Coordinates of C-alpha atoms in Angstrom, one line a residue:
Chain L
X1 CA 156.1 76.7 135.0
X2 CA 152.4 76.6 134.3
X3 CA 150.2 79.2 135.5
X4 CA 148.7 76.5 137.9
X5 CA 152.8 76.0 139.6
X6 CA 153.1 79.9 139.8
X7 CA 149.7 79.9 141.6
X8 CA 150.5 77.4 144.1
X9 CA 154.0 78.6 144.5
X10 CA 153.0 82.2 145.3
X11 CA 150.4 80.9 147.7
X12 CA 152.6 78.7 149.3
X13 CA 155.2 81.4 150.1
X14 CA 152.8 83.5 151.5
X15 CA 151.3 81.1 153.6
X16 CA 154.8 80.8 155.3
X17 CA 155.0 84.0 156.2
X18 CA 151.3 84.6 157.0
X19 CA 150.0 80.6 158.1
X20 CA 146.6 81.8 158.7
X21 CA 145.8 82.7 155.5
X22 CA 143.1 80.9 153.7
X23 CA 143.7 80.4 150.5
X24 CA 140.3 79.3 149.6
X25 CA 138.8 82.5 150.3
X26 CA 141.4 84.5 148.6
X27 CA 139.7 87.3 146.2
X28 CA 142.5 86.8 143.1
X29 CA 141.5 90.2 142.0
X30 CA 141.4 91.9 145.5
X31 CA 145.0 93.4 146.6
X32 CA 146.8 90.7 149.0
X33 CA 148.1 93.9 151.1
X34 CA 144.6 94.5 152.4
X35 CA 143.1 91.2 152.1
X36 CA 145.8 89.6 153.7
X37 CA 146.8 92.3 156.2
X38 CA 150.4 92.4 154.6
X39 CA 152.6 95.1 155.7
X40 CA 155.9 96.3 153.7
X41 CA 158.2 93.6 155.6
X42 CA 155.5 90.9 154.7
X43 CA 155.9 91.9 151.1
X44 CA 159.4 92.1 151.3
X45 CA 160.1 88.5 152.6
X46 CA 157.3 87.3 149.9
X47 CA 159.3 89.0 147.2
X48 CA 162.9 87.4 148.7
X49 CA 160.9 84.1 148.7
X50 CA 159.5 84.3 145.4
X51 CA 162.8 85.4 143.8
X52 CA 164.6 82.5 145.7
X53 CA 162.0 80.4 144.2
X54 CA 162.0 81.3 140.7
X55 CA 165.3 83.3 140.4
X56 CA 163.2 86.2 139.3
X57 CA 164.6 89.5 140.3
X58 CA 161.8 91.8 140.8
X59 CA 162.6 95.4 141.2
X60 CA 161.2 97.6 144.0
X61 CA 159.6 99.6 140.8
X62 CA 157.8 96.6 140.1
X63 CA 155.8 95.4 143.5
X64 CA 153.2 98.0 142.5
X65 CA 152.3 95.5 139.5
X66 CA 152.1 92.5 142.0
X67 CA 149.0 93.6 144.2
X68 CA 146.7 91.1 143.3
X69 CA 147.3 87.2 143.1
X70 CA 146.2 87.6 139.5
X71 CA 148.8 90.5 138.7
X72 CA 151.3 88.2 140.3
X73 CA 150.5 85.5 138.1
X74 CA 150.5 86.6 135.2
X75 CA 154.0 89.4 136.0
X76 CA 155.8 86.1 136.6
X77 CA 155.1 84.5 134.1
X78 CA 156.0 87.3 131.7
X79 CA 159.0 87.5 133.8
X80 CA 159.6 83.6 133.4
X81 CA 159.0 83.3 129.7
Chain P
X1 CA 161.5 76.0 182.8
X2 CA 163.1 79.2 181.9
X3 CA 161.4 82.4 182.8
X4 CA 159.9 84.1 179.8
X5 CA 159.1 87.0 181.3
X6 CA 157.7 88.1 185.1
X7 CA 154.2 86.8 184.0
X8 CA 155.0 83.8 182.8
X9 CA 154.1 81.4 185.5
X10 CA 154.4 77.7 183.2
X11 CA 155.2 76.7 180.3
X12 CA 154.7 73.7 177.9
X13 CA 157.3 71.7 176.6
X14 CA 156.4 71.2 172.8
X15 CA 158.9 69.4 171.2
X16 CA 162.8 68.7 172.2
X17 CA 165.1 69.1 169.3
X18 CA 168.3 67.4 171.1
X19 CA 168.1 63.8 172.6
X20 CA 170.3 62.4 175.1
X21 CA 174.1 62.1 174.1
X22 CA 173.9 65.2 172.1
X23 CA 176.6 68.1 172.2
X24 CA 175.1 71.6 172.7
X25 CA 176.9 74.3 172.7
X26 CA 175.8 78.2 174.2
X27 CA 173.0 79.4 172.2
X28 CA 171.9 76.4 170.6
X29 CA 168.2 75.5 170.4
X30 CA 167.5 72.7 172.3
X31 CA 163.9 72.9 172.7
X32 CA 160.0 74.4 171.8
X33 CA 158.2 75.7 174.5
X34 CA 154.6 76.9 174.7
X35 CA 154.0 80.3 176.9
X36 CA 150.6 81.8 177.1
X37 CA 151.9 84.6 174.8
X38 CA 153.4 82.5 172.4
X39 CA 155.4 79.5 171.0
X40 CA 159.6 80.2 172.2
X41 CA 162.5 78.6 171.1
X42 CA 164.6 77.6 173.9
X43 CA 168.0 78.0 173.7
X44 CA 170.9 76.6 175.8
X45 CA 172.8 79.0 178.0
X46 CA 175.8 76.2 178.7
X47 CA 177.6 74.6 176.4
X48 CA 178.0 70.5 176.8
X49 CA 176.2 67.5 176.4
X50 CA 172.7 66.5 176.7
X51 CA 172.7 63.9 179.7
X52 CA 168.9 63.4 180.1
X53 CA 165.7 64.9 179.3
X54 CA 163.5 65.3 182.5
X55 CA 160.1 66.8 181.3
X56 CA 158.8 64.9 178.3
X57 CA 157.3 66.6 175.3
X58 CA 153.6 67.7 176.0
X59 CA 154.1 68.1 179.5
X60 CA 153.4 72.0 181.5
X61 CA 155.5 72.4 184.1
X62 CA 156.0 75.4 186.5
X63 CA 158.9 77.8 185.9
X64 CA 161.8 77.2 187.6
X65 CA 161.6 73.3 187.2
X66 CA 164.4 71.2 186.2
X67 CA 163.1 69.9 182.5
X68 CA 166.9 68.4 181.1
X69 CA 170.3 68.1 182.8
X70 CA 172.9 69.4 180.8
X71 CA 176.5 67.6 181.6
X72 CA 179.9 70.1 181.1
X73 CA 183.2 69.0 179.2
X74 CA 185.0 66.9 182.1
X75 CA 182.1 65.5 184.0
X76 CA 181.5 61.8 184.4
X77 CA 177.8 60.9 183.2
X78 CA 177.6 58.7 186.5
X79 CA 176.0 61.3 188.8
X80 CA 174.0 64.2 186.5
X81 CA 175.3 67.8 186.9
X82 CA 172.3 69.9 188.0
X83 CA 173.1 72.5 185.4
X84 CA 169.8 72.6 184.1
X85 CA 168.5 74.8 181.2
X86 CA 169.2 77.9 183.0
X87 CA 165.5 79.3 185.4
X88 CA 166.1 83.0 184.8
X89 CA 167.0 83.4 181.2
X90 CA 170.5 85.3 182.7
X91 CA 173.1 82.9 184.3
X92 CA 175.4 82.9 181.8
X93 CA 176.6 86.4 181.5
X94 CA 175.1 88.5 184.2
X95 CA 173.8 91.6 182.7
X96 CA 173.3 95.0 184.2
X97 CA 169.3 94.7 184.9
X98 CA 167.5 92.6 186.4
X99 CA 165.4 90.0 183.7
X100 CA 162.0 91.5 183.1
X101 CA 158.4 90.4 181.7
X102 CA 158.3 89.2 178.5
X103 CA 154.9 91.0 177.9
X104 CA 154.9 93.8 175.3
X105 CA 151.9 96.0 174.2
X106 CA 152.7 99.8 173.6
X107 CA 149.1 100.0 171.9
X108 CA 145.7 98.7 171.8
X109 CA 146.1 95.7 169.6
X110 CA 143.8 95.9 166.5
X111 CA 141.9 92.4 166.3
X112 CA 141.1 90.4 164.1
X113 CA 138.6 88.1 162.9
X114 CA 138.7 85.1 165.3
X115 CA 141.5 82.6 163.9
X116 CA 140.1 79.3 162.8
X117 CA 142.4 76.8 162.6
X118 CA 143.5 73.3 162.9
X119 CA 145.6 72.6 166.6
X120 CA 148.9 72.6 165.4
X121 CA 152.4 73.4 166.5
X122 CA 153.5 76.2 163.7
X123 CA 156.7 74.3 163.9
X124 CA 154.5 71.2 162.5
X125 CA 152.4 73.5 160.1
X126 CA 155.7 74.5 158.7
X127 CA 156.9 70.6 158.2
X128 CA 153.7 69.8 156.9
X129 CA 153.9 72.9 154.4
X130 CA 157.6 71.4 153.4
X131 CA 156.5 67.9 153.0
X132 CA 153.2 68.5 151.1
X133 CA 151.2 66.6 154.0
X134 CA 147.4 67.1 154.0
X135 CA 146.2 68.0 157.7
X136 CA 142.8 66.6 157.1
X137 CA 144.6 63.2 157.2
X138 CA 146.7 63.9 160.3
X139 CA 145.7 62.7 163.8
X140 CA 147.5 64.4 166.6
X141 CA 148.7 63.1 169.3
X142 CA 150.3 66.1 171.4
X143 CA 148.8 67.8 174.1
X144 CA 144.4 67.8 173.5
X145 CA 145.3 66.6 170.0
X146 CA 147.1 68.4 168.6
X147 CA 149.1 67.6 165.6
X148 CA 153.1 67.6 166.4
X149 CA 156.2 67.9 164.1
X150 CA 156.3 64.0 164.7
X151 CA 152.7 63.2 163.4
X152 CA 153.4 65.2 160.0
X153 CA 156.5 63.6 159.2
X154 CA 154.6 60.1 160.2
X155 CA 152.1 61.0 157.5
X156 CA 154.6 62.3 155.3
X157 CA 156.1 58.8 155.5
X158 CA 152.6 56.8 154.6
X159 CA 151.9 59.0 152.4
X160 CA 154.9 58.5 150.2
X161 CA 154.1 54.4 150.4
X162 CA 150.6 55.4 149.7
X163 CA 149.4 55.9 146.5
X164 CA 149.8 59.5 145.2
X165 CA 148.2 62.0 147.3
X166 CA 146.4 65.6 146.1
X167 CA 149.0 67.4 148.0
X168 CA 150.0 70.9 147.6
X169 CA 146.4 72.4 147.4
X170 CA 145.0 70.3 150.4
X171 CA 147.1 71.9 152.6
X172 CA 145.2 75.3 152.8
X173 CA 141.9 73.8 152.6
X174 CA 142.6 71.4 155.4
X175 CA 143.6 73.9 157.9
X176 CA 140.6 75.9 156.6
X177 CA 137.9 73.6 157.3
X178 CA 138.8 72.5 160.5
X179 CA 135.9 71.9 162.5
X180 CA 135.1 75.5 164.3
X181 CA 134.1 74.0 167.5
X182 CA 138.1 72.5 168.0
X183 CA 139.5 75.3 170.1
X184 CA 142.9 76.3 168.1
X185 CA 146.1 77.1 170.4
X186 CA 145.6 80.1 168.8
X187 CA 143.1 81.0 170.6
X188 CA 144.6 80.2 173.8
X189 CA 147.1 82.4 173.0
X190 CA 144.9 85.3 171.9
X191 CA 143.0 85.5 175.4
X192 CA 146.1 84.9 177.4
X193 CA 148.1 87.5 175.3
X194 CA 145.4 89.9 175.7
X195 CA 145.9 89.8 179.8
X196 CA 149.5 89.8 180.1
X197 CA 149.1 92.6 177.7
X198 CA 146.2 94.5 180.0
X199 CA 148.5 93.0 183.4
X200 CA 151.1 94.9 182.1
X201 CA 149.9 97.9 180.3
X202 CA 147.7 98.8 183.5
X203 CA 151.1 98.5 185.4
X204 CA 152.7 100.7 183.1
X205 CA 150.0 103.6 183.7
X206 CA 149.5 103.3 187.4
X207 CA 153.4 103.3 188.0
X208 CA 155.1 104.9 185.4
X209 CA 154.3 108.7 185.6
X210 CA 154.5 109.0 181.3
X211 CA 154.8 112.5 179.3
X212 CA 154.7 112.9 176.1
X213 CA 156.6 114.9 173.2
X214 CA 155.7 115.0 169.1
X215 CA 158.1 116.9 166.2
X216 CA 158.0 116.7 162.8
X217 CA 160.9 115.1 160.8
X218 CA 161.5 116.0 157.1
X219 CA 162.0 112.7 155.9
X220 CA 162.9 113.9 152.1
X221 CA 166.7 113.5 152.3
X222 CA 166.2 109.8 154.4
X223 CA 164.2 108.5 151.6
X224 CA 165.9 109.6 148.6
X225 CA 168.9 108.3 149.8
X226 CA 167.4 104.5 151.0
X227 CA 165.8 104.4 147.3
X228 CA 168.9 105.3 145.6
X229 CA 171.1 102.4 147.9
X230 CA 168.0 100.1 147.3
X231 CA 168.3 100.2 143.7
X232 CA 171.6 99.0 143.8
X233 CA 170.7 96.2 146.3
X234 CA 169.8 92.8 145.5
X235 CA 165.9 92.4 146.6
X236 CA 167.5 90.0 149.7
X237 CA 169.7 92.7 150.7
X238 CA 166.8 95.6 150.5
X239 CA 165.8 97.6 153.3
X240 CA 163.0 99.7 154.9
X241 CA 163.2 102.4 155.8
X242 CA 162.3 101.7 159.6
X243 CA 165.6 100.3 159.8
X244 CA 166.8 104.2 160.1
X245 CA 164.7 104.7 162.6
X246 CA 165.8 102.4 164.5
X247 CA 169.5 102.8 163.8
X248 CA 168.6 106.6 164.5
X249 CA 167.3 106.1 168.0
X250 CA 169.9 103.6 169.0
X251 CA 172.7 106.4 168.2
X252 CA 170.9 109.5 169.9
X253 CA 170.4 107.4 172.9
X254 CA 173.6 107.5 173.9
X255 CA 173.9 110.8 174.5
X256 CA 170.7 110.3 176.6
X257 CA 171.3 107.1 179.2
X258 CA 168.2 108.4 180.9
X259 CA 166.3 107.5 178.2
X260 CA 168.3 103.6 177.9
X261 CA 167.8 100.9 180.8
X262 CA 165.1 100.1 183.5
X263 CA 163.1 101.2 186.4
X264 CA 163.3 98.9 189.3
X265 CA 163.3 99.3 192.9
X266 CA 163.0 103.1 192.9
X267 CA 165.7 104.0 191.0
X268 CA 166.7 104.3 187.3
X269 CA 169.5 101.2 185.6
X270 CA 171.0 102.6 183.1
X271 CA 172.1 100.0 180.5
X272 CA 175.5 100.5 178.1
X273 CA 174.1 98.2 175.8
X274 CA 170.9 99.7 173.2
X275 CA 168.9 96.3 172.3
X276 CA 165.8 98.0 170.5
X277 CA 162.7 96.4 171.3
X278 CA 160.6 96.7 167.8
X279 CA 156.3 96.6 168.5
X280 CA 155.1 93.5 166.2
X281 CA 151.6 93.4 165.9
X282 CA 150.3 89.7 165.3
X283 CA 147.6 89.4 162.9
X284 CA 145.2 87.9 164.8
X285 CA 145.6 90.6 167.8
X286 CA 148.0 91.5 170.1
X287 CA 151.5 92.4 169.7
X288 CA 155.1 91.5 171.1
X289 CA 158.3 93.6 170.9
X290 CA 161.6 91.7 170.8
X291 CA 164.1 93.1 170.7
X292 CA 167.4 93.6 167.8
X293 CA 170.9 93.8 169.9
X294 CA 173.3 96.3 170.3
X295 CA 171.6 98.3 167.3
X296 CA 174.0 100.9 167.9
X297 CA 177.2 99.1 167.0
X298 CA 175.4 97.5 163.6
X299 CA 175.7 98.5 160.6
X300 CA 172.4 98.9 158.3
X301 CA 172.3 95.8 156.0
X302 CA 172.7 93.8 159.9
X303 CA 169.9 95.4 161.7
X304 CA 168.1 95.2 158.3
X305 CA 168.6 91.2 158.4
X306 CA 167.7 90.7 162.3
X307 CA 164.3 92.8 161.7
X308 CA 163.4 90.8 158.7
X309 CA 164.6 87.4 160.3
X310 CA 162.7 88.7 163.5
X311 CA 159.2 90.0 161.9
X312 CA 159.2 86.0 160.0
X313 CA 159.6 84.3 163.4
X314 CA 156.9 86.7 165.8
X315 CA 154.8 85.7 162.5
X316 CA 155.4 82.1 162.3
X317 CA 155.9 82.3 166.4
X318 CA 158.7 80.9 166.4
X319 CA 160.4 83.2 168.9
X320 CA 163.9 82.7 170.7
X321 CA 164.2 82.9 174.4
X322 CA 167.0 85.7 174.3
X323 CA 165.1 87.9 172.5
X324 CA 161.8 88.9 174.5
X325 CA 163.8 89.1 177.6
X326 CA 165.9 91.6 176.9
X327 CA 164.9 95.1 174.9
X328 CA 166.3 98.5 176.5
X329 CA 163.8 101.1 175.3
X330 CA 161.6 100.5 172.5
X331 CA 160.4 101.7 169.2
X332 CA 156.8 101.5 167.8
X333 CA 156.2 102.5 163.9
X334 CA 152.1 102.4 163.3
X335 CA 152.7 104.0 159.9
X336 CA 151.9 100.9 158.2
X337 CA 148.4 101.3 159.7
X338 CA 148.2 104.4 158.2
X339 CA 148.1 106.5 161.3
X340 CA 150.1 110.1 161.8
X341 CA 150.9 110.2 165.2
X342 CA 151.3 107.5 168.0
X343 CA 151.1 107.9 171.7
X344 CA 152.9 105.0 173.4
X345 CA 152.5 103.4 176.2
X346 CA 156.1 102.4 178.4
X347 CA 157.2 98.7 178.3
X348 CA 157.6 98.7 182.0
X349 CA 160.7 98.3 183.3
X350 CA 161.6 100.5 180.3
X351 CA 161.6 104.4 180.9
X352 CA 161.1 105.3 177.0
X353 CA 159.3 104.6 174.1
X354 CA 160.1 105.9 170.5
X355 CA 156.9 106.1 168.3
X356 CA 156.5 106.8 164.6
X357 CA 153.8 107.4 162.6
X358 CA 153.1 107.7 158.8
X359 CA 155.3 109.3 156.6
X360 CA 153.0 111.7 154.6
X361 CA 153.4 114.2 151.8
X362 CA 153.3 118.0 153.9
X363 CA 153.6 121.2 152.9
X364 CA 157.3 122.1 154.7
X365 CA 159.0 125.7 154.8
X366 CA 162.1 125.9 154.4
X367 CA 164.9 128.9 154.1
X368 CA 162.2 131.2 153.1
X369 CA 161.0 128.8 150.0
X370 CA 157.2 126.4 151.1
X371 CA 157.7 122.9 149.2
X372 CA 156.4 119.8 149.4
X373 CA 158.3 117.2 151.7
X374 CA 157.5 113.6 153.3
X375 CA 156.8 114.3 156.7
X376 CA 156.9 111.8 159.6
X377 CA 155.5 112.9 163.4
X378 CA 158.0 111.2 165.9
X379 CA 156.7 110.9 169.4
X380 CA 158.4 110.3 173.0
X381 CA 156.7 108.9 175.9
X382 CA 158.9 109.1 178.7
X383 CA 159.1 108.4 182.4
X384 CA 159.1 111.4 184.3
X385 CA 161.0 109.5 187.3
X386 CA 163.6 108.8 185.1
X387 CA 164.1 111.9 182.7
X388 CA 163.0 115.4 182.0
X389 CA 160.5 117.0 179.2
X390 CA 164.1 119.0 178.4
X391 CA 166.3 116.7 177.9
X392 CA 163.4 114.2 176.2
X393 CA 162.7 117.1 173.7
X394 CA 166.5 117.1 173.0
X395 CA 166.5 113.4 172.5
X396 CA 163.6 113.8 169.4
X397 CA 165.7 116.4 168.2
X398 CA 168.7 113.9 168.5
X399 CA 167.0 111.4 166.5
X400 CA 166.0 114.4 163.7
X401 CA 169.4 115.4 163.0
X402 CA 170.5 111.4 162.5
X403 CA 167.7 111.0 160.2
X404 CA 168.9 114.3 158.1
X405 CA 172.4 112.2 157.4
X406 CA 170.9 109.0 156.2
X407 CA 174.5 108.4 154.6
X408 CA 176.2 108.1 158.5
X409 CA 174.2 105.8 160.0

């Protein structure tokens, strides 16, 4: 997957779970949490969807290095490599 | 038209997901309907086959009215049962209480910046979502416009014989840019959730004669031992750690009926059954609380499931009858807003509420030795008609000791 694919795949996901999100105003380097008014059961069912996605398995240690849509990118692409 | 709660006075059919000639069986979802709170699925309380559909798709009709005739193993099309979708959302297997508003709202709703969005079904968004559609290009043809499940997979289909679309990153855009001055069914549903929640929250503190109780809970030993079974968890089968509390107040409440049923008519209903009503806040305002069955008699990883399943549908509103009817005391958790202590408000007919606040890191004594310990305030509000400050203070205290043996719940 290109960095592009991961970038629309993440945003996709999330728009499921929040549909009024605009991506277009999305600050990549802003946390999603806050910008996105995510609480912890928002994350989690991002995270399921993600890993269902992209069979990455992504440890609770590891959400902390997926705050931003930028950290997100580039974690799974590490991950996907 | 089944009720959705007291308030609900009519409802919108949005879509029908069964035709004529189709078998349903109890449970099923046979249909969409828009409430002033939100978008419910419908689901059948009889089991048999669909015989005809009376209210069309688009059309409000009062509750109570007969919107499909459902015909029973046995029964000759010729002349069409009246078994309708059920009015009250009850026939099937009477329960103890009475059916009771849908409405929830234990706290001021935080709001948000006005939604802006394209008049769509969220069933529809989520179709066009799957099938890459670009809204921009989608004229809607449901009620004032708005796009339906139908329209999207009509695009979806002229798309494909079209030449190849900019898909995937229109979708956003689309719904972003929809011109402001379209009033968005969102918005209905903001103003009208805002006075059911008002209708009913003013009921709650003119009627229901609330106290209130707060202790502290040492939440050390819950947390240690939900990260250690998290780790060996799959990241589906991970939970959160309000799933204890919940599980927590669904056991102590059994030693407490007072604290488990409704108010109505001047006396207390105690229910056997402990369905949870969990406090949702909806990002663009407002808040409903459906309820998780028979938390009691579930184990973890279940009630775990139903939250998460639950949370996804009040988000996506996609919302099943049963499950805003029903809730026998509820729980509210505002530590994800970041706030210590919450003071609820009763769901009436409900005589409790459970709140939580946000687990923080406190200074805690302990046999003589001070340490540091995540602390979480737990709060009752009661009603006084139903249940004394004495045996609400043992209830909290109840709750404590479940949530010092994480490993029994």
């Amino acid at each position: 997957m290109t960095n592009d694919e991961i970038r629309a795949l993440i945003l996709r996901e999330l728009r499921r779970i929040a549909p009024e999100i605009d991506a277009d105003t999305i600050d990549p380097s802003v946390e999603l949490r806050e910008q996105a008014d995510l609480d912890s059961m928002d994350i989690l069912n991002w995270m399921i969807a993600i890993h269902e996605k992209t069979g990455v398995e992504i440890p609770e240690a590891d959400y902390a290095r997926m705050a931003t849509l930028n950290d997100c990118v580039s974690y799974l692409s590490q991950r996907l490599k | 038209m089944p009720s959705l709660g007291a308030d609900m006075e009519v409802g919108t059919i949005l879509q029908w997901l069964v035709k004529p000639g189709d078998a349903v069986k109890r449970g099923d979802i046979v249909a969409v309907v828009d409430t002033e709170k939100a978008t419910i699925e419908i689901e059948v309380f009889q089991s048999g086959v669909i015989d005809r559909i009376v209210v069309p798709e688009g059309e409000q009709v009062p509750v109570g009215t007969l919107i499909a005739v459902i015909r029973t193993d046995g029964e000759v099309a010729a002349p069409p049962a009246p078994v309708a979708v059920p009015t009250p959302p009850a026939p099937a297997a009477p329960p103890v209480a009475a059916p009771k508003p849908m409405e929830k709202p234990t706290v001021p709703a935080v709001s948000a910046a006005p939604p802006h969005r394209l008049r769509i079904s969220p069933l529809a968004m989520r179709v066009a979502v799957d099938l890459k559609v670009d809204l921009s290009k989608v004229k809607g043809t449901g009620p004032d416009g708005a796009i339906t499940k139908a329209d999207v997979e009509r695009a979806a289909k002229a798309a494909k014989e079209a030449p190849a679309v900019e898909a995937l990153a229109a979708i956003a855009p689309a719904v972003a840019k929809a011109p402001p001055a379209r009033p968005a069914a969102a918005i209905d549903h903001h103003v009208a959730m805002r006075r059911v929640i008002a209708a009913s929250m003013a009921r709650s503190k003119r009627e229901i004669p609330h106290y209130y109780l707060a202790t502290h809970v040492d939440m050390s030993r819950a947390m240690a031992w939900l990260q250690s079974e998290n780790l060996k968890l799959p990241i589906a089968n991970r939970a959160l750690y309000s799933v204890l509390l919940l599980k927590s107040v669904a056991l102590a409440v059994r030693d407490f009926p007072e604290m488990n049923g409704y108010w109505i008519d001047n006396s207390f209903r105690h229910s056997d059954a402990v369905h949870v009503g969990v406090a949702i806040s909806l990002r663009k305002g407002g808040l409903i609380a459906p309820a998780i069955h028979d938390v009691d008699k579930k184990p973890l990883g279940e009630i775990m499931a139903n939250l998460r399943d639950l949370v996804k549908r009040v988000r996506a509103e996609t919302l099943r009858s049963s499950e805003i009817a029903d809730a026998t005391i509820t729980v509210t958790s505002l530590g994800e807003q970041g706030v210590e202590t919450v003071f609820g408000i009763i769901y009436p007919p409900q005589v409790a509420l459970v709140g939580f606040g946000k687990i923080v890191e406190r200074p805690w004594a302990s046999n003589g030795m001070i340490g540091a310990r995540p602390v979480m305030m737990a709060t009752l509000a009661a009603d006084h008609r139903a249940s004394d400050g004495h045996r609400g203070g043992l209830f909290l205290a109840a709750i404590d000791r479940f949530l010092q043996e994480p490993e029994k719940l």
